[in-house]
CSV table of C-alpha atoms in Angstrom, one decimal:
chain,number,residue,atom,x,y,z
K,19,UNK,CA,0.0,0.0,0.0
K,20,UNK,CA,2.0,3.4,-1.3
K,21,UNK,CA,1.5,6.7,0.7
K,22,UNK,CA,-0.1,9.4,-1.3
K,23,UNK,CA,2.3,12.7,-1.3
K,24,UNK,CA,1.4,16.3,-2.0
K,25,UNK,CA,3.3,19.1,-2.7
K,26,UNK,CA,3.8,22.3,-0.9
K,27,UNK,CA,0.9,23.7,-2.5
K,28,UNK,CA,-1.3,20.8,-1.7
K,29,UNK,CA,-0.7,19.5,-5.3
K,30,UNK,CA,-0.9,15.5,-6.2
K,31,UNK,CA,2.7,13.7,-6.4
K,32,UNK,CA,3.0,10.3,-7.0
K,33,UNK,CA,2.3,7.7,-4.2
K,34,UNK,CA,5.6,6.8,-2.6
K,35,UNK,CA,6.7,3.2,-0.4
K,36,UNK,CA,6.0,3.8,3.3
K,37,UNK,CA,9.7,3.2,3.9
K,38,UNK,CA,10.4,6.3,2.4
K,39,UNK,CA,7.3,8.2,3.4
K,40,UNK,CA,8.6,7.3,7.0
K,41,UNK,CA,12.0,8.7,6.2
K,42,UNK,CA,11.0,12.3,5.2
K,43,UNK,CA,8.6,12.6,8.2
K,44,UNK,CA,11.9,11.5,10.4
K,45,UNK,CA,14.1,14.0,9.0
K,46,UNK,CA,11.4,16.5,9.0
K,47,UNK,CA,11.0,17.2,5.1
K,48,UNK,CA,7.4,16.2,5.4
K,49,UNK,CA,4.2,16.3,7.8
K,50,UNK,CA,1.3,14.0,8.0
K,51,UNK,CA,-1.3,15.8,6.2
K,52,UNK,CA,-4.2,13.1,6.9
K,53,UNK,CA,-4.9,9.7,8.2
K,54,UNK,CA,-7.3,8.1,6.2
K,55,UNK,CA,-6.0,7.7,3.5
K,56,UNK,CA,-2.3,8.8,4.9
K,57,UNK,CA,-1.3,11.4,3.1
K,58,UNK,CA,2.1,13.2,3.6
K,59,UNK,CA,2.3,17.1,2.3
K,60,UNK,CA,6.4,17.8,1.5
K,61,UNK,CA,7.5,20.9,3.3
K,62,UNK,CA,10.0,22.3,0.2
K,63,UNK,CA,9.2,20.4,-3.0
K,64,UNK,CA,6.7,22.3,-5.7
K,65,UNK,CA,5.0,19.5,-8.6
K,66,UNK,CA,7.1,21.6,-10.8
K,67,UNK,CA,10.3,19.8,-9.5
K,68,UNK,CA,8.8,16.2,-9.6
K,69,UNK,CA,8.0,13.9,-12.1
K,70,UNK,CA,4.9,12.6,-12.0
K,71,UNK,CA,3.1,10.1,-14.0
K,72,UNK,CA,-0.4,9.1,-15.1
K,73,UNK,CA,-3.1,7.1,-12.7
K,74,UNK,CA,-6.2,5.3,-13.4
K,75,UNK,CA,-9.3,5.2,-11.0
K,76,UNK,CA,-10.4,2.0,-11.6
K,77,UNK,CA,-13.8,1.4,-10.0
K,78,UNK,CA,-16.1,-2.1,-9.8
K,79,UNK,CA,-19.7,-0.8,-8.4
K,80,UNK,CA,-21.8,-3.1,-5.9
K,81,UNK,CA,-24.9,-2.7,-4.6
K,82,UNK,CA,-23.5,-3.8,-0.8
K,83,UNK,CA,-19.5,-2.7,-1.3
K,84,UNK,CA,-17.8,-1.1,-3.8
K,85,UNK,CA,-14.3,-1.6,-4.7
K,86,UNK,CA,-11.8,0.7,-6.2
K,87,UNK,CA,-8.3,0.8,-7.4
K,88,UNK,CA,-5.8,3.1,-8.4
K,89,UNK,CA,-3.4,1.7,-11.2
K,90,UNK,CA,-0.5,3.8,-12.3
K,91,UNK,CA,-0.7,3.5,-16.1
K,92,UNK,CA,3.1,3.2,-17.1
K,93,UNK,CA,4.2,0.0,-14.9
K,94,UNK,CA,0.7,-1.6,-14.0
K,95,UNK,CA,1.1,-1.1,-10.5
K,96,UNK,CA,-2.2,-1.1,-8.0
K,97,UNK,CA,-0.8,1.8,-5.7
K,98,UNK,CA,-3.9,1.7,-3.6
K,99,UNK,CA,-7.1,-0.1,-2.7
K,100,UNK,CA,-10.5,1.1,-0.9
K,101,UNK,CA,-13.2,-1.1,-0.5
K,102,UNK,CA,-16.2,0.9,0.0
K,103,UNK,CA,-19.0,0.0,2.3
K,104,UNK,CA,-22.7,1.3,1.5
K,105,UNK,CA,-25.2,2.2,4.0
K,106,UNK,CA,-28.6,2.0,1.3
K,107,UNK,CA,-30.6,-0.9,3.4
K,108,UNK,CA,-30.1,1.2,6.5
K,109,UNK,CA,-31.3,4.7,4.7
K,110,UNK,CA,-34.5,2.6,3.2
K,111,UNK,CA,-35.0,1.4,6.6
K,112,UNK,CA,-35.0,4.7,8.6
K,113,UNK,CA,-37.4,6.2,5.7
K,114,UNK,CA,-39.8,2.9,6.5
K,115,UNK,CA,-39.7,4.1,9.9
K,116,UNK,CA,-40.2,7.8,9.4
K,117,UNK,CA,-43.6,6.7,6.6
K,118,UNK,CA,-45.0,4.7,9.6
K,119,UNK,CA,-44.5,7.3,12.5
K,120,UNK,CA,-46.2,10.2,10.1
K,121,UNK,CA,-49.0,7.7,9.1
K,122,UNK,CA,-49.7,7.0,12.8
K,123,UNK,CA,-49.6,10.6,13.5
K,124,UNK,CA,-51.7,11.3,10.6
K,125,UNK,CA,-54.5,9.0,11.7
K,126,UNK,CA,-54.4,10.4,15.6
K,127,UNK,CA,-54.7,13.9,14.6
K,128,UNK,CA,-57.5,13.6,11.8
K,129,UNK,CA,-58.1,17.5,11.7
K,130,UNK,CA,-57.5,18.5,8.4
K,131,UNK,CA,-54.9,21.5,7.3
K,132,UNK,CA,-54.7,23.1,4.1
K,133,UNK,CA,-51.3,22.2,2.6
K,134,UNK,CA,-48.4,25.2,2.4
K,135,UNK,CA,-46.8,24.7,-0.5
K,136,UNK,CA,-46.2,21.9,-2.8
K,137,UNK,CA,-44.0,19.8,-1.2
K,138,UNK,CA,-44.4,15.9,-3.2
K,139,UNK,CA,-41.8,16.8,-5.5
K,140,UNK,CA,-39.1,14.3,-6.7
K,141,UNK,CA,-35.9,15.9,-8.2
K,142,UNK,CA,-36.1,14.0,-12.0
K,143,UNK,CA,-32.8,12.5,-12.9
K,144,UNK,CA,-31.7,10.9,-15.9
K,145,UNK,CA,-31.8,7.1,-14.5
K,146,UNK,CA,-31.8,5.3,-17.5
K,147,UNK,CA,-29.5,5.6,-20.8
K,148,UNK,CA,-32.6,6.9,-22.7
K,149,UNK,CA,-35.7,8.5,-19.9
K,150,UNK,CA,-35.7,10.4,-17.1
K,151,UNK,CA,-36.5,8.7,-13.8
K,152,UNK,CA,-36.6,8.8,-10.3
K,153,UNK,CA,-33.9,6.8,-7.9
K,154,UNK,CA,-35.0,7.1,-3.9
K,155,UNK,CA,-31.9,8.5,-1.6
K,156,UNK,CA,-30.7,4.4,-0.2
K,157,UNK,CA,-29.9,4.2,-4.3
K,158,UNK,CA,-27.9,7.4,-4.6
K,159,UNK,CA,-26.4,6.9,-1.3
K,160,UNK,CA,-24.5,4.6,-3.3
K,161,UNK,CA,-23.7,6.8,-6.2
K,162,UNK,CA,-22.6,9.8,-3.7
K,163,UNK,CA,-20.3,7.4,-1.9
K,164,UNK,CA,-18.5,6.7,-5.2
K,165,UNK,CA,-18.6,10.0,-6.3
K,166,UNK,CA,-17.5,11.3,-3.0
K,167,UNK,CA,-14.4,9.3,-3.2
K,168,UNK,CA,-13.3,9.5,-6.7
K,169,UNK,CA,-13.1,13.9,-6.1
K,170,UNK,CA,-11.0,13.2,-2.7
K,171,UNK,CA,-8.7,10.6,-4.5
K,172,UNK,CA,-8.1,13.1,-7.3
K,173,UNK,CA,-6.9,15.6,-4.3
K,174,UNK,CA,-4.5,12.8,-3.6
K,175,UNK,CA,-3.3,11.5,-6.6
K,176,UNK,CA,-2.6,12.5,-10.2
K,177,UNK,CA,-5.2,11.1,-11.9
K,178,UNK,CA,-5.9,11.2,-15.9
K,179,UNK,CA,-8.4,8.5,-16.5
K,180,UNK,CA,-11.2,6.5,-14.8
K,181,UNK,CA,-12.5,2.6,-15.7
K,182,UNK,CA,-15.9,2.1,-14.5
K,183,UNK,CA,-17.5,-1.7,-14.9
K,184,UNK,CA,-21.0,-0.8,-16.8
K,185,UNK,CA,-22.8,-4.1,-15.8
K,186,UNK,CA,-26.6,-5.1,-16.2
K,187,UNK,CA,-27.5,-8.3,-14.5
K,188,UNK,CA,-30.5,-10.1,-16.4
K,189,UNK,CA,-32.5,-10.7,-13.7
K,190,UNK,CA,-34.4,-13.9,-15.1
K,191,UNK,CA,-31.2,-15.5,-16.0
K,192,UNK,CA,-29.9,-15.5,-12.6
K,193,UNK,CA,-32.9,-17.6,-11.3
K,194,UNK,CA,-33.3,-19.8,-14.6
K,195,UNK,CA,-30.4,-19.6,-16.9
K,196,UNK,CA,-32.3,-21.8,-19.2
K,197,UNK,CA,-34.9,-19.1,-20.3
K,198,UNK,CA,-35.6,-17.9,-23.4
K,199,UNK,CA,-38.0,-16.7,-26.1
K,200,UNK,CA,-41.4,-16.3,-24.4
K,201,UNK,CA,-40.7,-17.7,-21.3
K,202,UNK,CA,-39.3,-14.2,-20.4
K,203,UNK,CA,-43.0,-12.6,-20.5
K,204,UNK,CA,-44.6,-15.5,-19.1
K,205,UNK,CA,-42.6,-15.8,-16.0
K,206,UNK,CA,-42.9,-18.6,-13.0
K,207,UNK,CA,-46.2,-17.3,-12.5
K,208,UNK,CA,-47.6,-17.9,-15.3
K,209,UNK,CA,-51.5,-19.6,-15.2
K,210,UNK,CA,-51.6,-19.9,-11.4
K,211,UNK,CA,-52.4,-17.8,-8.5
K,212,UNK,CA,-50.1,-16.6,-6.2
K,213,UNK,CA,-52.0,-19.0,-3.2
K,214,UNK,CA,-51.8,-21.8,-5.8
K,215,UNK,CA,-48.6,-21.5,-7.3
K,216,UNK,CA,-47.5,-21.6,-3.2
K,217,UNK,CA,-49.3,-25.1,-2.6
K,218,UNK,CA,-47.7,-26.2,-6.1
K,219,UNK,CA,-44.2,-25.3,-4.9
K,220,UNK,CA,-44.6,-26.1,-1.2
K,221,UNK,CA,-47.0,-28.7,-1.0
K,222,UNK,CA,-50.6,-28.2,1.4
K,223,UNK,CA,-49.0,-28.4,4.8
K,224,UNK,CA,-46.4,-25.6,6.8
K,225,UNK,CA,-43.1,-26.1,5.8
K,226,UNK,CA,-42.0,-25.2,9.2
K,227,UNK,CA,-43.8,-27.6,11.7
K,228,UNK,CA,-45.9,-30.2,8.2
K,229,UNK,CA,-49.0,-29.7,10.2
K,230,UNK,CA,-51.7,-30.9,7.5
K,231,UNK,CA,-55.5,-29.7,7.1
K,232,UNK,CA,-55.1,-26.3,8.7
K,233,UNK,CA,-55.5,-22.8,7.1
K,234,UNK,CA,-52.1,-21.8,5.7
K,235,UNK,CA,-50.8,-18.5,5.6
K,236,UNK,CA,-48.9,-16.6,3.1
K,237,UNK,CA,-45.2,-15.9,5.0
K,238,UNK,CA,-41.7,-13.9,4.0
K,239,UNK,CA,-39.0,-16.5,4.4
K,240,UNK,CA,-36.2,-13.0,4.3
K,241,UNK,CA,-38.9,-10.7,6.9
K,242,UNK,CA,-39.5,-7.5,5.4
K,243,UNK,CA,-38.2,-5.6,8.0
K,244,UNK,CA,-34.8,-7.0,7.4
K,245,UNK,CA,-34.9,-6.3,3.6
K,246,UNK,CA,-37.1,-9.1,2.5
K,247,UNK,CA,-39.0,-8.6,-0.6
K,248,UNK,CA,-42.4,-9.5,-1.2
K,249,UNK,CA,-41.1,-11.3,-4.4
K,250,UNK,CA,-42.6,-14.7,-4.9
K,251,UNK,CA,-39.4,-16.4,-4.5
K,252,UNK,CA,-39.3,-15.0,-1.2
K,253,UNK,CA,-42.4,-16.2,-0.3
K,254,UNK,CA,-43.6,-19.6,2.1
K,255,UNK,CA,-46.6,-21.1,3.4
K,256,UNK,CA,-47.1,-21.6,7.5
K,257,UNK,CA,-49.8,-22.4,9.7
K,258,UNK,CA,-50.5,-19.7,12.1
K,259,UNK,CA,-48.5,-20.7,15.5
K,260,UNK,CA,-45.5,-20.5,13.6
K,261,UNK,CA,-46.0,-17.7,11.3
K,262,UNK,CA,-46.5,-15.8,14.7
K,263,UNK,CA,-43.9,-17.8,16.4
K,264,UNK,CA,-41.6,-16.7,13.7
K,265,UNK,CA,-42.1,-13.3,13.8
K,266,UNK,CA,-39.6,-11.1,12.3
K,267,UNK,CA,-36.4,-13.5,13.1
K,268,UNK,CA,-33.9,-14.7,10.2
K,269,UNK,CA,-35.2,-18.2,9.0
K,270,UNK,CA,-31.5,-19.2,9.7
K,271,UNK,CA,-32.8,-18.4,13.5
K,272,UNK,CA,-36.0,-19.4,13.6
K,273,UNK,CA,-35.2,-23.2,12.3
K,274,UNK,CA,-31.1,-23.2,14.0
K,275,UNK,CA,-32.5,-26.3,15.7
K,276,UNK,CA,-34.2,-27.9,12.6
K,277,UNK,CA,-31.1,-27.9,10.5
K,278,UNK,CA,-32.9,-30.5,8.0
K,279,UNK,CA,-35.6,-28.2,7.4
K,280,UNK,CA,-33.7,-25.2,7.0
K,281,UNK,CA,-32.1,-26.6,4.1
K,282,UNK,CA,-35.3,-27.9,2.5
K,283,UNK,CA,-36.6,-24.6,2.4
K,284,UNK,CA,-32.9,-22.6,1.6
K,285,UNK,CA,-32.4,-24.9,-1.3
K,286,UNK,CA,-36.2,-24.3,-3.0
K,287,UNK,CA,-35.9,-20.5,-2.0
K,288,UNK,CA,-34.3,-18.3,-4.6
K,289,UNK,CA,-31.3,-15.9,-4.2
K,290,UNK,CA,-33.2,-12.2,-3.6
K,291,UNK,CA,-32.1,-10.2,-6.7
K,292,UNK,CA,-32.6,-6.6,-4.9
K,293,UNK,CA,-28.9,-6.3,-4.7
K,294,UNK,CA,-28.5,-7.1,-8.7
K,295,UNK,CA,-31.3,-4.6,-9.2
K,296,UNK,CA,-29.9,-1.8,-7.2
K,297,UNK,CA,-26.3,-2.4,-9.6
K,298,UNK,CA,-28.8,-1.7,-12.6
K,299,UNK,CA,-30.8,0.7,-11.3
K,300,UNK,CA,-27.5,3.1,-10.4
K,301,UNK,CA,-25.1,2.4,-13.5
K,302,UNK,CA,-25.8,5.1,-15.8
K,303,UNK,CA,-26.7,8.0,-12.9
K,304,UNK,CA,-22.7,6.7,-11.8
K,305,UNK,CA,-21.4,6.6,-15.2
K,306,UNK,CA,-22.9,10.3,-15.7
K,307,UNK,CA,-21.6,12.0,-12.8
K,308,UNK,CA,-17.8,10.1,-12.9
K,309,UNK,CA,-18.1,11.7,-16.8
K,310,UNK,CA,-19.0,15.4,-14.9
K,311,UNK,CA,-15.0,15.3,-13.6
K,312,UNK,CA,-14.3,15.9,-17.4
K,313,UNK,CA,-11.7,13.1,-17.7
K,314,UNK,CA,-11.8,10.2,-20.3
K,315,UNK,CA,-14.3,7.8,-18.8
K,316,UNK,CA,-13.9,4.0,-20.1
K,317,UNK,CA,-16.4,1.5,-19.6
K,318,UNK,CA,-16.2,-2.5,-19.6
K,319,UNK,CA,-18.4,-5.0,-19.0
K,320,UNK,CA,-18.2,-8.1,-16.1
K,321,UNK,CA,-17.7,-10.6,-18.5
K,322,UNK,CA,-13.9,-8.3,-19.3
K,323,UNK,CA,-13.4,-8.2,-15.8
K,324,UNK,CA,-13.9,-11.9,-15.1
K,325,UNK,CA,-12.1,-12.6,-18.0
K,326,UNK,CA,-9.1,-10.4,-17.3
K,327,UNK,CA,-8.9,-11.7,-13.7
K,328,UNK,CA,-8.8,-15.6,-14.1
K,329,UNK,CA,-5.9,-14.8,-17.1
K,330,UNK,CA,-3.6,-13.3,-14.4
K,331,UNK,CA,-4.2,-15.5,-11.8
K,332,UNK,CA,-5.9,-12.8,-9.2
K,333,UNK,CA,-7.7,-14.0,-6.0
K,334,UNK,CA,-11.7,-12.8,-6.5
K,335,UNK,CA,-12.1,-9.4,-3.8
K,336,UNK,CA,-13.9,-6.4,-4.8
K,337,UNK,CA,-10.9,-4.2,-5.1
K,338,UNK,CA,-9.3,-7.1,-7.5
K,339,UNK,CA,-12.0,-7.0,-9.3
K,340,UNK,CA,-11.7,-3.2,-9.7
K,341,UNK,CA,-8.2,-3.3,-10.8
K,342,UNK,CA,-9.4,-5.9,-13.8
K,343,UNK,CA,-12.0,-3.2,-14.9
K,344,UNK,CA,-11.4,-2.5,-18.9
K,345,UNK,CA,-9.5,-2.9,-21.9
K,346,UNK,CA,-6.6,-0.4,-20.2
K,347,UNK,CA,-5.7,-3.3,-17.5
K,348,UNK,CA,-2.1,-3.6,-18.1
K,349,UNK,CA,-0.6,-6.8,-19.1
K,350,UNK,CA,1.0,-7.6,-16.2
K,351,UNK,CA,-0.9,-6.2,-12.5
K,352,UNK,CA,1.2,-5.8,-9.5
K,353,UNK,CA,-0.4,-6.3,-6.2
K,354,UNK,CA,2.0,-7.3,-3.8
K,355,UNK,CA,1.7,-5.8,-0.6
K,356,UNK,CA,-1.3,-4.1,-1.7
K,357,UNK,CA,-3.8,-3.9,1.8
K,358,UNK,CA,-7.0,-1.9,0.7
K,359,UNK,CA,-8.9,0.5,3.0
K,360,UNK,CA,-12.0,-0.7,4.1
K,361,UNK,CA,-14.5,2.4,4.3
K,362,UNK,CA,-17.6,2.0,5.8
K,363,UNK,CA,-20.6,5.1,5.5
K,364,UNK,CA,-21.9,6.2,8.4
K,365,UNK,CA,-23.8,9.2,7.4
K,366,UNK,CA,-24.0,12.1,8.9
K,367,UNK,CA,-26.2,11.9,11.9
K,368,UNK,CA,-29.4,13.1,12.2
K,369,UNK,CA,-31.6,16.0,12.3
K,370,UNK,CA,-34.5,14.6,14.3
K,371,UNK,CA,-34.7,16.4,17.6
K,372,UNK,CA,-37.7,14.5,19.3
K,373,UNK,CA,-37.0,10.9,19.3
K,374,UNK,CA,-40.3,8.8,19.4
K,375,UNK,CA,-40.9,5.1,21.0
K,376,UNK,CA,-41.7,1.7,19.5
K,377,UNK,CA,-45.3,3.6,19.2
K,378,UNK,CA,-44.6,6.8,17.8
K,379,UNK,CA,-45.1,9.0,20.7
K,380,UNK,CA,-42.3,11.1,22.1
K,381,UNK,CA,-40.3,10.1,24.8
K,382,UNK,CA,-37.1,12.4,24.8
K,383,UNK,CA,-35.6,15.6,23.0
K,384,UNK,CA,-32.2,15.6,21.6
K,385,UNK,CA,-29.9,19.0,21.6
K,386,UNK,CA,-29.5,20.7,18.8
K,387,UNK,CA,-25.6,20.7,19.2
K,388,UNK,CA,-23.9,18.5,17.1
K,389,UNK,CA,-20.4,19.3,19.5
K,390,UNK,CA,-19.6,18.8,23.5
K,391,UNK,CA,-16.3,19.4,24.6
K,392,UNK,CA,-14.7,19.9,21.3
K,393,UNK,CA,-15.6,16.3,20.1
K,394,UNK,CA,-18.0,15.4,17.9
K,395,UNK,CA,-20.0,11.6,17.3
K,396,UNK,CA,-17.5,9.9,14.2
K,397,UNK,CA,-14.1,11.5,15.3
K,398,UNK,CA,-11.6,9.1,15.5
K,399,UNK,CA,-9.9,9.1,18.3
K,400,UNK,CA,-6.7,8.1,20.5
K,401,UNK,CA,-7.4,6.9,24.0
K,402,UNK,CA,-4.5,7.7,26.8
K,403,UNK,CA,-6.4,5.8,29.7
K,404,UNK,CA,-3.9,5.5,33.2
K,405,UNK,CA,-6.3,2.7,34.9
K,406,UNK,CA,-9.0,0.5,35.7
K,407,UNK,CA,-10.5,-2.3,33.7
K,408,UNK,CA,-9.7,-0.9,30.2
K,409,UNK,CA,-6.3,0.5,30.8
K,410,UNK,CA,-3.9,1.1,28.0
K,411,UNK,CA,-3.8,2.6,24.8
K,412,UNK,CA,-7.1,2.7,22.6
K,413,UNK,CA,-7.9,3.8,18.7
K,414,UNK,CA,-11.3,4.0,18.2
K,415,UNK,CA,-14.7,6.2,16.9
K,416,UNK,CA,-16.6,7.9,19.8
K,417,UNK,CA,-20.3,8.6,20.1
K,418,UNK,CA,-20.6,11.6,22.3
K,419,UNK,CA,-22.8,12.4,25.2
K,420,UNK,CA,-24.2,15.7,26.3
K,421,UNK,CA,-22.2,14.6,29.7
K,422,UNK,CA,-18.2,13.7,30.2
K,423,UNK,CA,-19.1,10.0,29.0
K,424,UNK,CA,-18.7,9.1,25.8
K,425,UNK,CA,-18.9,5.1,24.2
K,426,UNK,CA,-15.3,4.5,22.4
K,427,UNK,CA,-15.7,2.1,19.7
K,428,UNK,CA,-13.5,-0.4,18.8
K,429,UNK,CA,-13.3,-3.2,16.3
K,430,UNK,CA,-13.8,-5.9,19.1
K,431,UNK,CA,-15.9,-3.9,22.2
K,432,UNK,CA,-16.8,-0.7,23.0
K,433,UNK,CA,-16.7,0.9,26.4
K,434,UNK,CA,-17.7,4.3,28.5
K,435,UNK,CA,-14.9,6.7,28.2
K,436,UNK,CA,-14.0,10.9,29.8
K,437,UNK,CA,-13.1,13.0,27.4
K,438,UNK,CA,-10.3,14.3,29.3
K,439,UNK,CA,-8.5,10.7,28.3
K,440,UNK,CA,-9.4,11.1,24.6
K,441,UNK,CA,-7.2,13.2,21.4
K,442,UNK,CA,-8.3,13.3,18.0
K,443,UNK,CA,-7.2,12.3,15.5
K,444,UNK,CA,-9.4,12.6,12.8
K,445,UNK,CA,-12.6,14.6,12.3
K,446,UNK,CA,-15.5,12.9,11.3
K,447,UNK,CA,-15.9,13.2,7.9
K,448,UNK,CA,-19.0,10.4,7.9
K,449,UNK,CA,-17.0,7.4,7.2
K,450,UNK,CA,-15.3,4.8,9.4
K,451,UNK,CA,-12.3,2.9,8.2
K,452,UNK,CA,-9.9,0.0,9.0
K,453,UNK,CA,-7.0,-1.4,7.6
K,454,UNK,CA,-7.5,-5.0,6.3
């Protein structure tokens, strides 16, 4: 993993080996200009005395983590490595929650009030590579992530190009890879019922418990409250008792003592597709804004990247599979000692000031201030503590309280800490990261 380098004037160089990154910050020719990703600024060098040379963004989108790789053109060397980290099934659950706690408020208080302004508006983006459309904020989360990351890396680096892999999944291939011809309109479903097309598949008894002659109920095998779909791949059939006994816990739960079962109902359930969607859904809004930067754009498809990867012998990660992206991967790759950032999101916090129960109804008000004590929730910080049970040296992210107690996070635990013991070391910036 190289060390990115700027100039005096905050001005790309080219990455340099650690070795001698750690050289000019011993003899003083250089400070550490961030953490994450550690950057060194030169104290007397301008770009105009350096030669630098040209870098390729290289970047292989996912709907859960997205990898990226930066490939310096000349020699085919992966300098650096982030694997990226999306927060979209957390987003689309908070806005779930929010729709549920306005509907119950909606039907408490049923006076009505003329509407202000028009307020239903949807900002119209370009989401396909013909019409206009619509994406909700857990599918741009993922394009702002990306997009967020390539404008800091060109800060870092001397970037001329960028590889993006322009992939569309075909949905019905992935669950039957022996369609074709009509069978694409017809679909599974085609000349039953839902109900009936259910019995078909599962036979008329619960899958769970095989009770026979009792109503059976429609149930989510992936609960929608954890992302389920109500696709009918994702759907069973259960008496009542265990529909309710079920609840909203993972099947993997719910049957942990039934293995037998569990695999029955695993191996005639089909792989959800929302993450293959979400890939589709994105590509061209991505593709648009990475061609807003006004450098040369290149696109390749998965079949290139699989392709290029198995000819050189590289291990399958996401940040591999970034550095195979395109016809401009270099003949021969080099990866040694390459360890990529992992960056998770973490947003920004929140502007809700009233927090609500399990029922909707207020039970406490959160302060406005975002700061106490000069710390802030998603610093990173170093902890100095002299004694007691978690003595020692600690690098972690803090959540702050209004009070001297704040929760240091760690990889492994997290634990009550006083600010006093704390220093920071890196301002939140709405990410967390770690160093596979």
């Amino acid at each position: 993993m190289r060390v990115f380098v700027l100039d005096q004037n905050k001005k790309p160089l080219d990455p340099c080996h650690p070795a001698r990154a750690r050289k000019l910050l011993n003899k003083g020719l250089a400070q550490v200009f961030k953490r994450y990703p550690f950057t060194i600024i030169l104290q007397n060098r301008a770009v105009e005395d350096s030669v630098t040379h040209p870098h390729r963004i290289k970047i292989d989108p996912g709907s859960k983590t997205t990898g990226i790789a930066i490939v310096q053109e000349q020699s085919g060397r992966v300098t650096n490595a982030l694997e990226i980290n999306h927060r979209g099934q957390q987003i689309k659950n908070a806005l779930e929650s929010r729709r549920a706690l306005r509907r119950g408020r909606r039907n408490r208080k049923t006076r009505y009030r003329k509407p202000r302004f028009l307020n239903r508006t949807r900002p119209v983006r370009e989401a396909s590579a013909t019409g206009k459309g619509w994406l909700p904020p857990s599918l741009m989360s993922r394009v702002f992530n990306v997009e967020t990351w390539v404008r800091r890396l060109r800060k870092l680096c001397p970037v001329t190009a960028i590889s993006q892999e322009l992939v569309r999944f075909d949905l019905q291939k992935i669950q039957n890879p022996e369609v074709s011809g009509v069978e694409y309109q017809r679909g599974e479903l085609f000349g039953f019922d839902i109900k009936e097309y259910l019995l078909s598949k599962w036979g008329h008894n619960c899958v769970y418990c095989g009770v026979e002659n009792l109503p059976l109920e429609v149930e989510h095998i992936v609960p929608k409250s954890k992302g389920g779909s109500n696709r009918v791949s994702n759907l069973t059939l259960a008496c009542r008792c265990c529909n309710q006994k079920k609840g909203n816990d993972s099947i993997e739960k719910f049957l942990k003592k039934k293995p037998e079962i569990l695999k029955k109902v695993l191996l005639k359930a089909k792989a959800s597709l929302k993450d293959a969607a979400a890939v589709n859904a994105t590509r061209w809004e991505l593709l648009r804004r990475l061609q807003r930067t006004e450098l040369p754009v290149e696109t390749g498809s998965g079949g290139l990247t699989k392709f290029n990867r198995k000819t050189k012998g590289i291990d399958k990660n996401h940040w591999t599979d970034a550095a195979c992206v395109g016809k401009s991967t270099p003949e021969k790759l080099l990866l040694n000692g390459v360890k990529p950032l992992n960056i998770t999101a973490k947003g920004h916090g929140i502007r809700q000031r009233c927090r609500p129960d399990k029922y909707g109804f207020p039970k406490a008000h959160a302060p406005s201030a975002k700061f106490f004590r000069g710390f802030q929730t998603g610093d990173i910080v170093k902890a100095d503590i002299k004694k007691g049970k978690y003595a020692g040296q600690h690098t972690g992210r803090i959540a702050i309280r209004y009070r001297p107690s704040f929760v240091l996070q760690l990889p492994e635990k997290k634990f009550d800490v006083h600010p006093k013991y704390l220093q920071t070391i890196f301002k939140a910036d709405g990410y967390e990261y770690q160093v596979n």
